[in-house]
CSV table of C-alpha atoms in Angstrom, one decimal:
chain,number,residue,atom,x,y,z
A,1,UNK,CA,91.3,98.8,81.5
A,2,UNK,CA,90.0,95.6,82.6
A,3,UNK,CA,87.5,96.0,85.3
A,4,UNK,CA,89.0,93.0,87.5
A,5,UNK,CA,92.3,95.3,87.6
A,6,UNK,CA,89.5,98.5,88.6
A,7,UNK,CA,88.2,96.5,91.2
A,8,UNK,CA,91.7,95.5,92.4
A,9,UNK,CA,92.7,98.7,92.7
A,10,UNK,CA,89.6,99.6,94.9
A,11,UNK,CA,90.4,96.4,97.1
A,12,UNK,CA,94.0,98.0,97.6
A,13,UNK,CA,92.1,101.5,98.5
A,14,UNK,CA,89.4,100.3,100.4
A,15,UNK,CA,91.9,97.7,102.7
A,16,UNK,CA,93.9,100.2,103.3
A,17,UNK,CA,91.6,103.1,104.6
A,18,UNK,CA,89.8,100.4,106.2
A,19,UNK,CA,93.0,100.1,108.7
A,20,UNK,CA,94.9,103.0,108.9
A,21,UNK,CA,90.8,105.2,110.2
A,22,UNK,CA,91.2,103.1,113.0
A,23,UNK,CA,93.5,105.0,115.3
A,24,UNK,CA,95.4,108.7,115.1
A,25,UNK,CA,96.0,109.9,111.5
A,26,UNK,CA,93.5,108.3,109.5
A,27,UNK,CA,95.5,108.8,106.0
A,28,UNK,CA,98.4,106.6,107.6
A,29,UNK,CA,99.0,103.2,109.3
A,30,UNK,CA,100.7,103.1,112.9
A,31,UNK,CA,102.6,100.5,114.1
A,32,UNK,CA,99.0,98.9,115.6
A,33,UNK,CA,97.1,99.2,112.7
A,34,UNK,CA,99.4,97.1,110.5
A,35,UNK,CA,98.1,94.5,112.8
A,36,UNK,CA,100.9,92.2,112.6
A,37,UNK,CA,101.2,89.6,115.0
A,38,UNK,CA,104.4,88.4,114.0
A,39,UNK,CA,107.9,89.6,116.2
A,40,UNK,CA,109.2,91.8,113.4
A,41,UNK,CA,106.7,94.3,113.1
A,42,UNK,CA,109.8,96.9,113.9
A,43,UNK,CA,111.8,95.6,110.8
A,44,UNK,CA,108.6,95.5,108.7
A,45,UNK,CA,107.9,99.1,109.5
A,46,UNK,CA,111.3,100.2,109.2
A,47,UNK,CA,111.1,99.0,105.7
A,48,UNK,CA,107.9,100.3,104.7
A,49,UNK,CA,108.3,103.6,106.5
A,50,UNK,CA,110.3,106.0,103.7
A,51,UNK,CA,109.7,108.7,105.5
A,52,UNK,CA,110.7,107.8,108.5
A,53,UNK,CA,108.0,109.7,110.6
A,54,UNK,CA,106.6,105.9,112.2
A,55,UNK,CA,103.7,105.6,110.0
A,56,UNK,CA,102.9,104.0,106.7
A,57,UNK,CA,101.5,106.4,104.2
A,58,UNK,CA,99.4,105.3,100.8
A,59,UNK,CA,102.2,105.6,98.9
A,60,UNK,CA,104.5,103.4,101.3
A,61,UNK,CA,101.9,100.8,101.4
A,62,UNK,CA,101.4,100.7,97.4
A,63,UNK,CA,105.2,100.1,97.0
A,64,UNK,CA,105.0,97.2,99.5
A,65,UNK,CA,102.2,95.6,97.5
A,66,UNK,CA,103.7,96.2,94.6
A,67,UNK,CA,106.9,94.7,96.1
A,68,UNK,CA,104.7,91.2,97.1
A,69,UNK,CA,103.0,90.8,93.9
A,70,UNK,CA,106.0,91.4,92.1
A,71,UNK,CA,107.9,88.6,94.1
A,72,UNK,CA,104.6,85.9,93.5
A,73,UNK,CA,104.8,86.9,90.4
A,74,UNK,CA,108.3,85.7,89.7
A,75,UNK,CA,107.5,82.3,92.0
A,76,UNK,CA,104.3,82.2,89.5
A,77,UNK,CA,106.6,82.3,86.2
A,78,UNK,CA,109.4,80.1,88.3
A,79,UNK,CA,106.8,76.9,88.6
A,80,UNK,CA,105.3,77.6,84.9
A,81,UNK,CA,108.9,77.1,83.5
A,82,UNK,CA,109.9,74.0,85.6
A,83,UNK,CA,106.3,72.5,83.9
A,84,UNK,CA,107.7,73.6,80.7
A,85,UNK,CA,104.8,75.9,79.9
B,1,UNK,CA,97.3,90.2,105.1
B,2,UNK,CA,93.4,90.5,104.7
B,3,UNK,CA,92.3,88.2,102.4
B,4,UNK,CA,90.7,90.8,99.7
B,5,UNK,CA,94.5,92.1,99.3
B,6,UNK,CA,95.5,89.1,98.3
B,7,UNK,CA,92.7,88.7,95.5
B,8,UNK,CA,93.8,92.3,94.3
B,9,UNK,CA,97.3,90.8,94.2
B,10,UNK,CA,96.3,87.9,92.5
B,11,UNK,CA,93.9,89.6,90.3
B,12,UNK,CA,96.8,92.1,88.9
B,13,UNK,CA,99.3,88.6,88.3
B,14,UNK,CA,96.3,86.8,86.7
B,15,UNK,CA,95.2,90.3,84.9
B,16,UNK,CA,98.5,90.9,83.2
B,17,UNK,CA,99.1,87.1,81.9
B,18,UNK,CA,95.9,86.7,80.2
B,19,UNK,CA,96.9,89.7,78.0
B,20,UNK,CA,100.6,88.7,77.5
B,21,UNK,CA,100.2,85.3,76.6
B,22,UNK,CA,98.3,85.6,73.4
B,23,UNK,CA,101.4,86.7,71.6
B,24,UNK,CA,105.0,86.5,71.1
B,25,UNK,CA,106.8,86.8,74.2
B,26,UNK,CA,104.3,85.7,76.8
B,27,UNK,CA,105.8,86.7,80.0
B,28,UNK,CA,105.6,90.1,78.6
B,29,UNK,CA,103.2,93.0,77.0
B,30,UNK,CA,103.5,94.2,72.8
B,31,UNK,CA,101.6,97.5,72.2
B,32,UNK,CA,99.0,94.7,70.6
B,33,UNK,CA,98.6,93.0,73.9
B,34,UNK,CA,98.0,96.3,76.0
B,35,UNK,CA,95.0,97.0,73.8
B,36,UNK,CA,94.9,100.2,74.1
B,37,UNK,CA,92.4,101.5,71.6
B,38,UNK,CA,93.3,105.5,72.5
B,39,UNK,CA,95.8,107.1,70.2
B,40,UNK,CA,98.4,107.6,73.3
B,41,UNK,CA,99.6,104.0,72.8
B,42,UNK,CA,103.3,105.2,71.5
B,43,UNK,CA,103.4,107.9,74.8
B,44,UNK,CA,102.0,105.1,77.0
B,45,UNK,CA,104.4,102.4,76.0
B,46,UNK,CA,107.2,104.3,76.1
B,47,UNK,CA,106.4,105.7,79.6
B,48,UNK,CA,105.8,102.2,80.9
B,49,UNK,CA,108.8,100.5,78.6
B,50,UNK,CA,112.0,101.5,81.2
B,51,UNK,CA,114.0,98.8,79.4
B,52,UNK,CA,113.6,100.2,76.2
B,53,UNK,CA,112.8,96.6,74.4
B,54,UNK,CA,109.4,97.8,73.1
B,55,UNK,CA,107.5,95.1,75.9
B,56,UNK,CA,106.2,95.4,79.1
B,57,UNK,CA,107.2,93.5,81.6
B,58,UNK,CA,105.4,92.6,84.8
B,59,UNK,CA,107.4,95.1,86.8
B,60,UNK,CA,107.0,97.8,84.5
B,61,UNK,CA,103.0,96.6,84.6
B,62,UNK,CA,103.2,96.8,88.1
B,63,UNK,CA,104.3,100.3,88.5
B,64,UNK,CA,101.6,101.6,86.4
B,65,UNK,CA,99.0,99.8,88.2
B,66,UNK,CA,100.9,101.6,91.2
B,67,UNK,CA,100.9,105.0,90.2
B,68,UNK,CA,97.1,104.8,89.1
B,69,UNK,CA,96.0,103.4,92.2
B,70,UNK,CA,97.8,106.1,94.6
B,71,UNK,CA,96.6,109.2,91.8
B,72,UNK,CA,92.9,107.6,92.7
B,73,UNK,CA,93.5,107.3,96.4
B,74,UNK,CA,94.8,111.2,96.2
B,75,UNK,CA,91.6,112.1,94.6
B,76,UNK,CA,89.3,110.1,97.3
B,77,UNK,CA,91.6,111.4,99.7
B,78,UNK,CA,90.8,115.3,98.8
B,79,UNK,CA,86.8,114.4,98.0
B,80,UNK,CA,87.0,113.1,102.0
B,81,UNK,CA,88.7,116.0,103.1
B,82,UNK,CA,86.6,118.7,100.8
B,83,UNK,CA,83.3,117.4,102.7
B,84,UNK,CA,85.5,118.0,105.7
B,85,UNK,CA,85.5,113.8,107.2
């Protein structure tokens, strides 16, 4: 495996201990510690949260990464077919 | 989003085209491309191939990055808690 992926893989680790120690259950994100400024933090966490219990676990989190890249992804392979490439 | 989780993002787009460019289809994986020098290659690909047309796609790439990176957040997750932190 590609050590860039490794090290990606780390990152997504790493980020997301590094927020969800901050406060209560270190192994999940609250509300605060998704540190969202924007006004839909309820929907957001409402989408993220499977399990309903008001926190994001590891697993919930991966899924929504997974979820982003996949969609930059497809905007990534959108602009290299309008160029033809 | 902290920066770092966007590199990881962009790291597993850029990651997965620079192996399925170099041949045939070059939005997607062959068994070639996943350059997988282990003799599991058949057992991998077909766990990762969920449409069943012998490639790999970047969603079906995506979901194995997934599944790695939450069985290596379990195992940091129970080294934490066996020294008790």
């Amino acid at each position: 495996m590609p050590i860039q992926l490794e090290t990606a893989m780390d990152t997504m680790i790493r980020t997301f201990h590094r927020y969800s120690s901050k406060e209560g259950d270190r192994f999940k994100l609250s509300k605060g510690e998704l540190n969202c400024s924007c006004n839909k933090i309820d929907k957001i966490m409402q989408d993220l949260d499977a399990s309903k219990d008001n926190k994001v676990d590891f697993n919930e989190f991966v899924v929504m990464v997974a979820a982003l890249t996949v969609a930059c992804n497809d905007y990534f392979v959108e602009q290299l077919k309008k160029k033809g490439k």
